[in-house]
XYZ file of C-alpha atoms in Angstrom:
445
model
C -51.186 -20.742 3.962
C -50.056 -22.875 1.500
C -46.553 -23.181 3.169
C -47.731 -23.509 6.135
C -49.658 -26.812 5.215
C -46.580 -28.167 3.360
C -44.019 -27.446 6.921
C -47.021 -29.358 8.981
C -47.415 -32.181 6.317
C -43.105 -32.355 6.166
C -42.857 -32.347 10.149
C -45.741 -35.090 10.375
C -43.969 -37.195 7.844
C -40.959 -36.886 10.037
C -42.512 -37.297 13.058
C -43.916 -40.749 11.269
C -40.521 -41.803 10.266
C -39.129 -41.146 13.663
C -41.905 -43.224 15.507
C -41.213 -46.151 12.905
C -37.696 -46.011 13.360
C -38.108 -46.589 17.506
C -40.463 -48.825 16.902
C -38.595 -51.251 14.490
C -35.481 -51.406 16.500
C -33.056 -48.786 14.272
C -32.067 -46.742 17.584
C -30.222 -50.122 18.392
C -30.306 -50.717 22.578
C -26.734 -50.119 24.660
C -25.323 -53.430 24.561
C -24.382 -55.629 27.681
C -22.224 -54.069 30.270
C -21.185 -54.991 33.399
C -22.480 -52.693 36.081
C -25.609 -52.162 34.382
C -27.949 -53.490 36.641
C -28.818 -56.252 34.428
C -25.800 -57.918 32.667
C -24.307 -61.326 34.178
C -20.676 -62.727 33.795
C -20.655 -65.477 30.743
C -16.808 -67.109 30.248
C -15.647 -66.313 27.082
C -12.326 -67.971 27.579
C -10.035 -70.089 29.566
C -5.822 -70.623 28.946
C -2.973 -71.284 30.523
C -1.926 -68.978 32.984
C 1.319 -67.548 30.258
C 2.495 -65.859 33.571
C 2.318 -66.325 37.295
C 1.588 -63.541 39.539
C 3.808 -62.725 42.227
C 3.904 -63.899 45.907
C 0.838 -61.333 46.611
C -1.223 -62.289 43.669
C -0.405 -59.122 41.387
C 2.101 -58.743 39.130
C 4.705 -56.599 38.430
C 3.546 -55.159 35.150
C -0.037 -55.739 34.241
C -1.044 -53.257 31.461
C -4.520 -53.698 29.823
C -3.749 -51.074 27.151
C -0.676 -52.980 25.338
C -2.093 -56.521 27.200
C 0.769 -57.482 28.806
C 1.737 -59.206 31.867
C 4.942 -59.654 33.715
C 6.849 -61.315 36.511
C 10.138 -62.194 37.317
C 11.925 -63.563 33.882
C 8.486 -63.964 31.831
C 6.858 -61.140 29.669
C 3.428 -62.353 27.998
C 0.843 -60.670 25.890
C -2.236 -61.853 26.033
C -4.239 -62.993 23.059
C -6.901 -60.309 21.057
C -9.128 -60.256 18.112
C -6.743 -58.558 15.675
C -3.570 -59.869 17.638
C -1.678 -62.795 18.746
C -0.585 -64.018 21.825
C 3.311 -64.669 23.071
C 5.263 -65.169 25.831
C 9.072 -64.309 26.073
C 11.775 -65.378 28.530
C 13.859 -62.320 29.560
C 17.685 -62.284 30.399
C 18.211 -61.375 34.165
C 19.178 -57.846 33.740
C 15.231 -57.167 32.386
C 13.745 -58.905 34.726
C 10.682 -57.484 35.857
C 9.912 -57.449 39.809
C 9.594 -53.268 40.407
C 5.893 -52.001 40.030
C 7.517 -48.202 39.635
C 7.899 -47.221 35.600
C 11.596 -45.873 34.942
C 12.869 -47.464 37.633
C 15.424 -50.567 37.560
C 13.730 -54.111 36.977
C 10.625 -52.069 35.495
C 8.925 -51.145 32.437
C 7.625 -48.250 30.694
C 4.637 -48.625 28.659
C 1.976 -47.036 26.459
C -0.259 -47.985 24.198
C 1.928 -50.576 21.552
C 4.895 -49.472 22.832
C 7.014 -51.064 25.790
C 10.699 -50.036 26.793
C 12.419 -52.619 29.937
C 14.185 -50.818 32.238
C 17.423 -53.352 33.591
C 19.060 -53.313 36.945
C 22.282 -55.179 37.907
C 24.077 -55.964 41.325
C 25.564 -52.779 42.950
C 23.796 -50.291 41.062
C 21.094 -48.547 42.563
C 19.863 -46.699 39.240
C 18.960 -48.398 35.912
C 21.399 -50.353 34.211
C 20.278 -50.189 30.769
C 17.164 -50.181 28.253
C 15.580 -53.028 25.989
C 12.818 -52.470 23.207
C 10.538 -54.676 23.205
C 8.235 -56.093 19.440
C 4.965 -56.282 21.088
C 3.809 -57.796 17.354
C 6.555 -60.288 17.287
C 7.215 -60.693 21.372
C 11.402 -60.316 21.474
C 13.941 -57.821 22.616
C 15.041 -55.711 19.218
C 17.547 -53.155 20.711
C 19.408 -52.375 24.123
C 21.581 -49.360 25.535
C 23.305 -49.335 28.638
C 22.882 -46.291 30.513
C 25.244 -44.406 32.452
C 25.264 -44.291 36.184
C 22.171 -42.747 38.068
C 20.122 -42.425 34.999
C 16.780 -41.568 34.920
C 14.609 -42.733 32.643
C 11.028 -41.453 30.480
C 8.576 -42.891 27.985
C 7.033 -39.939 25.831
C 4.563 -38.967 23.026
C 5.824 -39.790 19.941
C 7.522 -42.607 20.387
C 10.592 -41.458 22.562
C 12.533 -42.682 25.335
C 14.840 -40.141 27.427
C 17.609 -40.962 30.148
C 19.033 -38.324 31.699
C 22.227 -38.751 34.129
C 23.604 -35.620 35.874
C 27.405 -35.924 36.947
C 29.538 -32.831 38.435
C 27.659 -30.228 37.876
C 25.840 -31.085 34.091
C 23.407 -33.167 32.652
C 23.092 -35.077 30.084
C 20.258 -35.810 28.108
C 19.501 -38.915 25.358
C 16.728 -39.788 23.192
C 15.987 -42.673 21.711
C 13.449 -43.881 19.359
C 11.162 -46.984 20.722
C 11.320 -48.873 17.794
C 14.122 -48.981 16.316
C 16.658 -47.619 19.265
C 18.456 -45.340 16.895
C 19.161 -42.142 18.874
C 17.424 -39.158 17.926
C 19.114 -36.227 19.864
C 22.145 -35.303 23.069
C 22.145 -32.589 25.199
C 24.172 -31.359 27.896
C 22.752 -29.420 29.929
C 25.365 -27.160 32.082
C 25.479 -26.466 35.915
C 23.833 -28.025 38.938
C 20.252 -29.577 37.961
C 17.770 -32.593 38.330
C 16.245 -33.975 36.254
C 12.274 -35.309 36.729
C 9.630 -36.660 35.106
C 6.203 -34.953 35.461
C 4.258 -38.096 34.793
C 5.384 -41.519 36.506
C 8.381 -41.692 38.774
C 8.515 -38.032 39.987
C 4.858 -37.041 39.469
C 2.474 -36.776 42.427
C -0.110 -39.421 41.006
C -1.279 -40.774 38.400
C -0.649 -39.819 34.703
C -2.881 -36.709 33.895
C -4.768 -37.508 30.499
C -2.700 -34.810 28.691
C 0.157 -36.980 27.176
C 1.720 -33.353 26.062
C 2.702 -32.465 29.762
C 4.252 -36.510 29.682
C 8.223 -34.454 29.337
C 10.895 -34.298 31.106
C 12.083 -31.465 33.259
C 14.826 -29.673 33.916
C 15.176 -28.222 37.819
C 17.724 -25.744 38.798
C 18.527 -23.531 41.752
C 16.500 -20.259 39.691
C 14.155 -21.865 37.078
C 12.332 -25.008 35.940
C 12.212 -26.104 31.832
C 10.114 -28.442 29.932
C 12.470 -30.789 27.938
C 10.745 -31.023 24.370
C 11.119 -35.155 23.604
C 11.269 -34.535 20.138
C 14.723 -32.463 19.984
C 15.657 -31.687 23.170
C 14.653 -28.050 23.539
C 14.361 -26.456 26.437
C 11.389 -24.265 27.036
C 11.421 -22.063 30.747
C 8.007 -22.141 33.059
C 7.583 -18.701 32.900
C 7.848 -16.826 36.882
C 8.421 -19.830 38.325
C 11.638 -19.909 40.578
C 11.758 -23.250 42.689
C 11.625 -23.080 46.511
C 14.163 -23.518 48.960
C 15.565 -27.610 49.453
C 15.207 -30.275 46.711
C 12.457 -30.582 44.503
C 11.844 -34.030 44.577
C 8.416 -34.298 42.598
C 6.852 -32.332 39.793
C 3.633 -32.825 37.590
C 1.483 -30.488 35.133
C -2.508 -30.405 37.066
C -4.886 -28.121 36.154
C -2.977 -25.878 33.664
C -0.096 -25.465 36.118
C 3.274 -26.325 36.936
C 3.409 -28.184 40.620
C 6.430 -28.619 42.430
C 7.012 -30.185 45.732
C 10.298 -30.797 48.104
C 11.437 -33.182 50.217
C 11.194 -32.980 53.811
C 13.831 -31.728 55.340
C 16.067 -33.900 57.745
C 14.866 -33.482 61.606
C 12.324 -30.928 61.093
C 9.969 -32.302 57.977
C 9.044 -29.394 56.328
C 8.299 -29.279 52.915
C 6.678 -26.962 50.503
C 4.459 -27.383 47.842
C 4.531 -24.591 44.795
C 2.421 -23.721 42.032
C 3.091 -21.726 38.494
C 0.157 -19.121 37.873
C -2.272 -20.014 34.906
C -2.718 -18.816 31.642
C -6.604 -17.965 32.015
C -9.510 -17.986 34.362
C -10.256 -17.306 38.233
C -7.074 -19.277 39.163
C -4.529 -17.364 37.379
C -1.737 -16.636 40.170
C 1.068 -19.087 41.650
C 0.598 -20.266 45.118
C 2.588 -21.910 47.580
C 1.913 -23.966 50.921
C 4.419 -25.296 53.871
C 3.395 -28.130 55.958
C 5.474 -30.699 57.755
C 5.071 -33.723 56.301
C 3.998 -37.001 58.180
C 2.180 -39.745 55.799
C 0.276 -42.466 58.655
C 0.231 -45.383 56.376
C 4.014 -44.475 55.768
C 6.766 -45.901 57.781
C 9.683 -43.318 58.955
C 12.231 -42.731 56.534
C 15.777 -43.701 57.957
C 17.706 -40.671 56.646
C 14.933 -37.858 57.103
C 13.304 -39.122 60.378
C 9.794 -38.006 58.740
C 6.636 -40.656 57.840
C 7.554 -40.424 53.996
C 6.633 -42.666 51.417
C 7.527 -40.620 48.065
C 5.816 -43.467 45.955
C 2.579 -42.732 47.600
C 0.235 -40.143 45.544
C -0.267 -36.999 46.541
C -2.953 -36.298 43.809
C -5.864 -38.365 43.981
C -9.499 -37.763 42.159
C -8.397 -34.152 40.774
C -7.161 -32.808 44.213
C -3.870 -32.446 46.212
C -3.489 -34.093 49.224
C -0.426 -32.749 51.634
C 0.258 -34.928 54.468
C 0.556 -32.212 57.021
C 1.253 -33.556 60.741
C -2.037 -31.288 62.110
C -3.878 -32.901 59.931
C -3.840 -33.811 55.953
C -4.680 -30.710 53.960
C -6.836 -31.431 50.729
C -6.222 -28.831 48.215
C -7.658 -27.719 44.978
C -4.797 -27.665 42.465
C -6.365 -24.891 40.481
C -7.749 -22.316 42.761
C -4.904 -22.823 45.558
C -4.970 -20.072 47.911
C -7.856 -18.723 46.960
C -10.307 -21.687 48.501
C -9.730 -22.625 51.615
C -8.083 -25.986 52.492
C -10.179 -28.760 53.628
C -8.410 -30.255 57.053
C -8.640 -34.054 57.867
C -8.258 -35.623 61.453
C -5.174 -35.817 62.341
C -3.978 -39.891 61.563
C -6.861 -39.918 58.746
C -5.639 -39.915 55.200
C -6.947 -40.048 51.271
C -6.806 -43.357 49.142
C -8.254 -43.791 45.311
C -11.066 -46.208 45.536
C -11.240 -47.053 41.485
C -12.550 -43.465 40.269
C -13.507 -41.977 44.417
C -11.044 -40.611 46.867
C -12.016 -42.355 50.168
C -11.033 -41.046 53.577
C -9.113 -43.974 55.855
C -8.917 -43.440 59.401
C -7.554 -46.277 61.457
C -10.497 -47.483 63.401
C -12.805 -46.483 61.949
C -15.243 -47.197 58.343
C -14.057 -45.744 55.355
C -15.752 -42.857 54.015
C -16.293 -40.676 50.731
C -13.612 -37.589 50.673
C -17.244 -35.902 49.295
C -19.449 -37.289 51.509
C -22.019 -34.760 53.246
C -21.721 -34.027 57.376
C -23.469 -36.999 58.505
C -23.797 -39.186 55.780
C -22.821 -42.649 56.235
C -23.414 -44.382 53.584
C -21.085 -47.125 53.595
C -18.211 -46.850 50.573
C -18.441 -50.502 49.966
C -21.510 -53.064 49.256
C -22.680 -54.635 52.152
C -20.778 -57.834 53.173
C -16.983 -56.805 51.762
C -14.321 -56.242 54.575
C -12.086 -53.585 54.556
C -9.729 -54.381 52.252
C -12.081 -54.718 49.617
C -11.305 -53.029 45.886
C -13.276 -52.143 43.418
C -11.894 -54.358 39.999
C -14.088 -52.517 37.699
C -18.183 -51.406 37.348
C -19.837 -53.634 39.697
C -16.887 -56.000 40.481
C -15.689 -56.348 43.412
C -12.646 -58.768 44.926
C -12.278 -59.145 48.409
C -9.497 -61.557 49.256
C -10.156 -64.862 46.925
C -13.543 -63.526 46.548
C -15.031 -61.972 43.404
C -18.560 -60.569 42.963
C -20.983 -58.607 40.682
C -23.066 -56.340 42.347
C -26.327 -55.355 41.054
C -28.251 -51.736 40.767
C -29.681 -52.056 44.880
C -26.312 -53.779 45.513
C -27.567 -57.549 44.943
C -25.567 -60.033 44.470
C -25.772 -61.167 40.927
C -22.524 -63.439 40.733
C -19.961 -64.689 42.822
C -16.446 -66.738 42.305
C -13.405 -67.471 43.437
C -9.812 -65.538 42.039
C -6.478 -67.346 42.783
C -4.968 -63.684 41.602
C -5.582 -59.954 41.750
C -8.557 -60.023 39.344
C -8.186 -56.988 36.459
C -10.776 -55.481 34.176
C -10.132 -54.598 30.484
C -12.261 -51.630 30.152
C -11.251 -50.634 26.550
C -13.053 -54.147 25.248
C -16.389 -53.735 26.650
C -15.473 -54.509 30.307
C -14.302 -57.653 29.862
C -12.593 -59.483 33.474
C -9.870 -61.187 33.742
C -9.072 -63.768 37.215
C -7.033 -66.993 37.844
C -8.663 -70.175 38.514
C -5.418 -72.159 39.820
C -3.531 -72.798 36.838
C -5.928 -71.044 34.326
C -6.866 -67.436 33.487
C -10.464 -67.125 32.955
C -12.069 -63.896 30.827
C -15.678 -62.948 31.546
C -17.983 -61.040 29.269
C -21.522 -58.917 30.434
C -24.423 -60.654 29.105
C -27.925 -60.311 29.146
C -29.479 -61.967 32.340
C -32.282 -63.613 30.704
């Protein structure tokens, strides 16, 4: 009995301490953030514009993680708490005007790392590469790269061109830093070689930077090229389909592969390695003939083919079939039947939703129920509306926070393709002519 008095006297102590704690303001409220319901834009800073945009308001490298900006011959970073600001003039070669990582005029980025990709006159492949100081903002090393050279940032603070001549490839590393080389390889007989998360991958990055290698394609097997010596490691039971694999990517635990279309007829196929574990654990393979309608037609192939445009978006596979796009889950495969859209109607990312376009007619959610029709936008935006981060919304020069019941809490004006910095709090960034402006969520009242 005894005991039994103490437990009841400990848990109402607790249950006192508790209450006190709510009540004097310990279990500290979420602070301001835009999309809340409640928070309202507040500038927190206005500079010089350190680089224009481009003729269409974007530019070609805008990377919130690292906080650069680039276009044309400039490269900025902007300004942060524990960092400083620059801005560097780039020789020609580096120039940055390609919005596709690896490729020539381009950059490859992640986290406080950078690596300029060069292209010269009469080359149709990278030229060479250029380490960039993102502390001290200047060029510390450059390689030139062989002829048709493909190029990958990875994990660990590599870079890898591979260029495949007569029948081999061969393979360099090179550390970001410092541009001392860290491995060769040559890889014998007839091969491509891709990389599984920007230039050859079907969409964006996946969050696993480990699957971020290259690979090695051949006429009987595919291999994982480890970045940190060059190893080669085999997909197991995974023999690539007829015609040229021409993307490749690691989604939901398996290896993807997908052709070109073939010349006059368009077909392609899409193939999948089986999975370690779980109710998906078997390969799987579709054909479909591939016609993209926001694509123009290729001049070689004949076929609507855009191989820049995703063919993962949310966490499913879209595969522009000419009946009609099939929507696929990546995992499962075979085993769940394929979702059909109409024929002409294809799948866009809308910030974090996949959204059905159909030409004439309202966008819609890719999840959205039979009959539902809600509208994927707030009230009032056209068409071309996009979603800049939670709550913001630009639609041509115009710029508004949306409330909870889709209110209008703030509106302005953006000379630029306004960007959000979601890693600081959902901070904003837009032009005002001459100026970039940064807004912060505060408290309405």
């Amino acid at each position: 009995m005894a005991t039994g008095g103490v437990g009841r006297r400990v848990r109402g102590v607790v249950c006192a301490v508790v209450a006190a704690l709510s009540v004097s303001g310990c279990f500290a409220p979420s602070p301001p953030m835009f999309g809340d319901g409640s928070s309202v834009p507040e500038e927190s800073a206005r500079v010089a514009l350190p680089v224009r945009p481009g003729a269409d308001g974007d530019w070609a490298l805008n990377d919130s993680a690292s906080r650069l900006l680039g276009q044309g011959t400039t490269l900025a970073r902007l300004g942060e708490r524990n960092g400083r600001s620059w801005r560097l003039t780039l020789p020609a070669e580096f120039a940055l005007t390609s919005r596709r990582p690896g490729a020539p005029h381009s950059a490859l980025t992640r986290d406080s790392a950078a690596v300029l990709v060069g292209g010269t006159d009469g080359r149709t492949g990278p030229s060479a590469l250029a380490g960039v100081d993102l502390n001290q903002g200047r060029l510390t090393w450059q390689h030139p790269l062989p002829a048709g050279s493909r190029v990958s940032l990875h994990l660990g603070g590599t870079v890898v061109a591979a260029a495949c001549h007569d029948g081999t490839c061969r393979l360099t590393s090179w550390n970001i830093g410092s541009g001392e080389r860290r491995w060769s390889r040559t890889v014998a007989g007839p091969a491509r070689v891709l990389d599984g998360c920007r230039a050859d991958a079907l969409g964006p990055a996946p969050g696993a930077d480990d699957h971020c290698a290259p690979y090695v394609v051949t006429a009987d097997h595919v291999a994982r090229v480890d970045p940190d010596d060059g190893s080669l490691y085999r997909v197991p039971a995974l023999r690539p389909p007829a015609g040229t694999v021409d993307r490749i990517t690691v989604r939901a635990g398996r290896t993807v592969l997908v052709t070109a279309p073939t010349k006059g007829g368009c077909r392609a196929t899409v193939l999948a390695s089986g999975t370690d574990a779980g109710a998906g654990d078997r390969g799987w393979h579709r054909t479909f003939v591939w016609d993209q309608p926001q694509a123009r037609r290729d001049p070689y192939t004949g076929c609507r083919w855009n191989r820049t445009l995703p063919l993962v978006v949310d966490h499913r596979m879209v595969l522009p079939d000419q009946k009609g796009a099939l929507v696929v889950d990546a995992y499962f495969g075979t085993l769940r039947p394929a979702k059909r859209l109409a024929p002409g109607a294809y799948v866009v990312s809308d910030g974090s939703r996949a959204v059905v376009r159909t030409p004439g007619r309202a966008d819609r959610l890719l999840d959205a129920a039979p009959g539902d029709d809600r509208p994927v936008r707030p009230q009032g935006l056209g068409p071309g509306a996009r979603s800049v981060g939670r709550g913001f919304w630009q639609d041509g020069r115009r710029l508004v926070l949306f409330g909870a019941g889709d209110e209008e809490l703030w509106e302005g004006r953006s000379d630029c393709r306004a960007f959000a910095d979601l890693h600081v709090g959902g901070t904003v960034h837009y032009c005002d002519g001459a100026e970039l402006v940064t807004l912060r969520p505060v408290n309405k009242d």
